Every structure is written in structure tokens, then in C-alpha cells.
């Protein structure tokens, strides 16, 4: 998504994204934190509402994913 969203100009696709409920969840010590923040910025620039949740520590592990799924899905 990070390579696709920033350059997205198709309003039909953007309109679909704007109708979705999008949640990004990542740990503050995860190697993917920066890319999630960049994706969040790109979504904001396209007017796509979403939530970015930054968890304490490293949350890139199955136990955290299970808890995230319970909260956000």
C-alpha cells in the first residue's frame, strides 16, 4: 500500500477507500512503525479517514495480533 497510495489519483478508487473503515496498528518498537506512519500521512493527504494505533513496545507478534483483531475487527 505504501508504494500505491501516495501516487493514487483515480477518484473511483479513492471514493471506495473513503467508504472503508481502516485501522492501522503497530508497536512503537516495531520495524514497520515508520512505514505505517507514512501510509497514514498518505491516507490523510487523500482525504481517507482512518485510525493509526501505536502500541507500546514491539507488537509485531501473534499474541498482539490476536488482541488487535479482537479490538479492531
Coordinates of N, CA, C and O in Angstrom, one line a residue:
X1 N 0.8 -1.2 0.0 CA 0.0 0.0 0.0 C 0.8 1.3 0.0 O 0.4 2.3 -0.6
X2 N 2.0 1.3 0.6 CA 2.8 2.5 0.8 C 3.3 2.9 -0.6 O 3.5 4.1 -0.8
X3 N 3.6 2.0 -1.5 CA 4.0 2.4 -2.8 C 2.9 2.8 -3.7 O 3.0 3.5 -4.7
X4 N 1.7 2.4 -3.4 CA 0.5 2.6 -4.2 C -0.3 3.9 -3.8 O -0.6 4.7 -4.7
X5 N -0.6 4.0 -2.6 CA -1.5 5.1 -2.1 C -1.0 6.5 -2.4 O -1.7 7.3 -2.8
X6 N 0.3 6.8 -2.1 CA 0.7 8.2 -2.3 C 0.5 8.7 -3.8 O 0.3 9.8 -4.0
X7 N 0.6 7.8 -4.7 CA 0.5 8.2 -6.1 C -0.9 7.9 -6.7 O -1.1 8.1 -7.9
X8 N -1.8 7.5 -5.9 CA -3.1 7.2 -6.4 C -3.9 8.4 -6.8 O -4.0 9.4 -6.0
X9 N -4.4 8.4 -8.0 CA -5.1 9.6 -8.5 C -6.5 9.2 -9.0 O -7.3 10.1 -9.4
X10 N -6.8 8.0 -9.0 CA -8.1 7.5 -9.5 C -9.2 7.8 -8.5 O -9.3 7.2 -7.4
X11 N -10.1 8.7 -8.8 CA -11.1 9.1 -7.8 C -12.1 8.0 -7.5 O -12.7 8.0 -6.4
X12 N -12.3 7.1 -8.4 CA -13.2 6.0 -8.1 C -12.6 5.1 -7.0 O -13.4 4.7 -6.1
X13 N -11.4 4.8 -7.1 CA -10.7 4.0 -6.1 C -10.7 4.8 -4.8 O -10.9 4.2 -3.7
X14 N -10.3 6.1 -4.8 CA -10.3 6.9 -3.6 C -11.6 6.9 -3.0 O -11.7 6.9 -1.7
X15 N -12.7 7.1 -3.8 CA -14.0 7.1 -3.2 C -14.4 5.8 -2.5 O -15.0 5.8 -1.4
X16 N -13.9 4.7 -3.0 CA -14.1 3.4 -2.3 C -13.3 3.3 -1.0 O -13.8 2.9 0.0
X17 N -12.1 3.8 -1.0 CA -11.2 3.8 0.2 C -11.9 4.7 1.2 O -11.8 4.4 2.4
X18 N -12.5 5.8 0.8 CA -13.1 6.8 1.8 C -14.3 6.2 2.4 O -14.7 6.7 3.5
X19 N -14.9 5.1 1.9 CA -16.0 4.5 2.5 C -15.6 3.4 3.4 O -16.5 2.8 4.1
X20 N -14.4 3.0 3.4 CA -13.9 1.9 4.2 C -13.6 2.3 5.7 O -13.3 3.5 5.9
X21 N -13.7 1.4 6.6 CA -13.2 1.6 7.9 C -11.8 1.0 8.0 O -11.6 -0.2 8.0
X22 N -10.8 1.9 8.1 CA -9.4 1.5 8.1 C -8.8 1.7 9.4 O -8.8 2.8 10.0
X23 N -8.1 0.6 9.9 CA -7.4 0.7 11.2 C -5.9 0.2 10.9 O -5.7 -0.9 10.4
X24 N -5.0 1.0 11.3 CA -3.6 0.6 11.2 C -3.1 0.5 12.7 O -3.3 1.4 13.5
X25 N -2.5 -0.7 13.0 CA -2.0 -0.9 14.3 C -0.5 -1.4 14.3 O -0.3 -2.3 13.5
X26 N 0.3 -0.8 15.1 CA 1.7 -1.2 15.0 C 2.3 -0.8 16.4 O 1.8 0.0 17.1
X27 N 3.4 -1.5 16.7 CA 4.1 -1.2 18.0 C 5.1 -0.1 17.9 O 5.7 0.0 16.8
X28 N 5.4 0.6 18.9 CA 6.3 1.7 18.9 C 7.7 1.2 18.6 O 8.6 2.0 18.2
X29 N 8.0 0.0 18.9 CA 9.4 -0.6 18.7 C 9.4 -1.5 17.5 O 10.4 -2.2 17.2
X30 N 8.3 -1.6 16.7 CA 8.3 -2.4 15.5 C 9.1 -1.8 14.4 O 9.1 -0.6 14.2
X31 N 9.7 -2.7 13.5 CA 10.4 -2.2 12.4 C 9.5 -1.5 11.3 O 9.9 -0.8 10.5
X32 N 8.2 -1.7 11.5 CA 7.2 -1.2 10.5 C 6.5 0.1 10.9 O 5.6 0.6 10.3
X33 N 7.0 0.7 12.0 CA 6.3 1.9 12.6 C 6.4 3.0 11.6 O 5.4 3.7 11.3
X34 N 7.6 3.3 11.0 CA 7.8 4.4 10.1 C 6.9 4.2 8.8 O 6.3 5.2 8.4
X35 N 6.9 3.0 8.3 CA 6.0 2.8 7.1 C 4.6 3.0 7.4 O 3.8 3.5 6.5
X36 N 4.1 2.6 8.6 CA 2.7 2.8 8.9 C 2.4 4.3 9.1 O 1.3 4.7 8.7
X37 N 3.3 5.0 9.6 CA 3.1 6.5 9.8 C 3.1 7.1 8.4 O 2.3 8.0 8.1
X38 N 4.0 6.7 7.5 CA 4.0 7.2 6.1 C 2.7 6.9 5.4 O 2.1 7.7 4.7
X39 N 2.2 5.7 5.6 CA 0.9 5.3 5.0 C -0.2 6.1 5.6 O -1.1 6.6 4.8
X40 N -0.2 6.4 6.9 CA -1.2 7.2 7.5 C -1.2 8.6 6.9 O -2.2 9.2 6.6
X41 N 0.0 9.2 6.7 CA 0.1 10.5 6.1 C -0.4 10.5 4.7 O -1.1 11.5 4.3
X42 N -0.1 9.5 3.9 CA -0.6 9.4 2.5 C -2.2 9.3 2.5 O -2.8 10.0 1.7
X43 N -2.8 8.6 3.4 CA -4.2 8.5 3.5 C -4.8 9.8 3.9 O -5.8 10.3 3.3
X44 N -4.2 10.5 4.8 CA -4.7 11.9 5.2 C -4.6 12.8 4.0 O -5.6 13.6 3.7
X45 N -3.6 12.8 3.2 CA -3.4 13.6 2.0 C -4.5 13.4 1.0 O -4.9 14.3 0.2
X46 N -5.0 12.2 1.0 CA -6.1 11.8 0.0 C -7.5 11.9 0.6 O -8.4 11.5 0.0
X47 N -7.5 12.4 1.8 CA -8.8 12.6 2.5 C -9.5 11.3 2.9 O -10.7 11.2 3.0
X48 N -8.7 10.2 3.2 CA -9.2 8.9 3.6 C -9.1 8.8 5.1 O -8.0 8.8 5.7
X49 N -10.3 8.8 5.7 CA -10.3 8.6 7.2 C -9.8 7.3 7.6 O -10.1 6.3 7.0
X50 N -9.1 7.3 8.7 CA -8.5 6.0 9.2 C -8.1 6.3 10.7 O -8.1 7.4 11.2
X51 N -7.7 5.2 11.3 CA -7.1 5.3 12.7 C -5.7 4.7 12.6 O -5.5 3.6 12.0
X52 N -4.8 5.3 13.3 CA -3.4 4.7 13.5 C -3.2 4.5 15.0 O -3.2 5.5 15.7
X53 N -3.1 3.3 15.4 CA -2.9 2.9 16.8 C -1.4 2.5 16.9 O -1.0 1.6 16.3
X54 N -0.7 3.2 17.8 CA 0.7 2.8 18.1 C 0.7 2.2 19.5 O 0.4 2.9 20.5
X55 N 1.0 0.9 19.5 CA 1.1 0.2 20.8 C 2.4 0.3 21.5 O 3.4 0.5 20.8
X56 N 2.5 0.1 22.8 CA 3.7 0.1 23.5 C 4.6 -1.1 23.1 O 4.0 -2.2 22.9
X57 N 5.9 -0.9 23.0 CA 6.8 -2.0 22.8 C 6.7 -2.5 21.4 O 6.4 -1.8 20.4
X58 N 7.1 -3.8 21.2 CA 7.1 -4.4 19.9 C 5.8 -5.3 19.8 O 5.7 -6.3 20.5
X59 N 4.9 -4.9 19.0 CA 3.6 -5.6 18.9 C 3.5 -6.5 17.6 O 2.5 -7.0 17.3
X60 N 4.7 -6.7 16.9 CA 4.6 -7.5 15.7 C 4.9 -9.0 16.1 O 5.9 -9.5 15.9
X61 N 3.9 -9.5 16.8 CA 3.9 -10.9 17.2 C 2.5 -11.4 17.3 O 1.5 -10.7 17.5
X62 N 2.3 -12.7 17.2 CA 1.0 -13.3 17.2 C 0.1 -13.0 18.4 O -1.1 -12.7 18.2
X63 N 0.6 -12.9 19.5 CA -0.2 -12.6 20.7 C -0.8 -11.2 20.6 O -2.0 -11.0 20.9
X64 N 0.0 -10.2 20.1 CA -0.5 -8.9 19.9 C -1.5 -8.8 18.8 O -2.5 -8.1 18.9
X65 N -1.2 -9.6 17.7 CA -2.2 -9.6 16.6 C -3.5 -10.1 17.0 O -4.6 -9.6 16.6
X66 N -3.6 -11.1 17.9 CA -4.8 -11.6 18.3 C -5.6 -10.6 19.1 O -6.8 -10.4 18.9
X67 N -4.9 -9.9 19.9 CA -5.5 -8.8 20.7 C -6.0 -7.7 19.8 O -7.1 -7.1 20.0
X68 N -5.2 -7.3 18.8 CA -5.6 -6.3 17.9 C -6.8 -6.7 17.1 O -7.7 -5.8 16.9
X69 N -6.9 -7.9 16.7 CA -8.0 -8.4 15.9 C -9.3 -8.3 16.8 O -10.3 -7.9 16.2
X70 N -9.2 -8.6 18.0 CA -10.4 -8.5 18.9 C -10.8 -7.1 19.0 O -12.0 -6.8 19.1
X71 N -9.9 -6.1 19.1 CA -10.2 -4.7 19.3 C -10.7 -4.0 18.0 O -11.6 -3.2 18.0
X72 N -10.1 -4.3 16.9 CA -10.3 -3.5 15.7 C -11.1 -4.2 14.6 O -11.5 -3.6 13.6
X73 N -11.3 -5.5 14.7 CA -12.1 -6.2 13.6 C -13.5 -6.5 14.1 O -13.8 -6.7 15.2

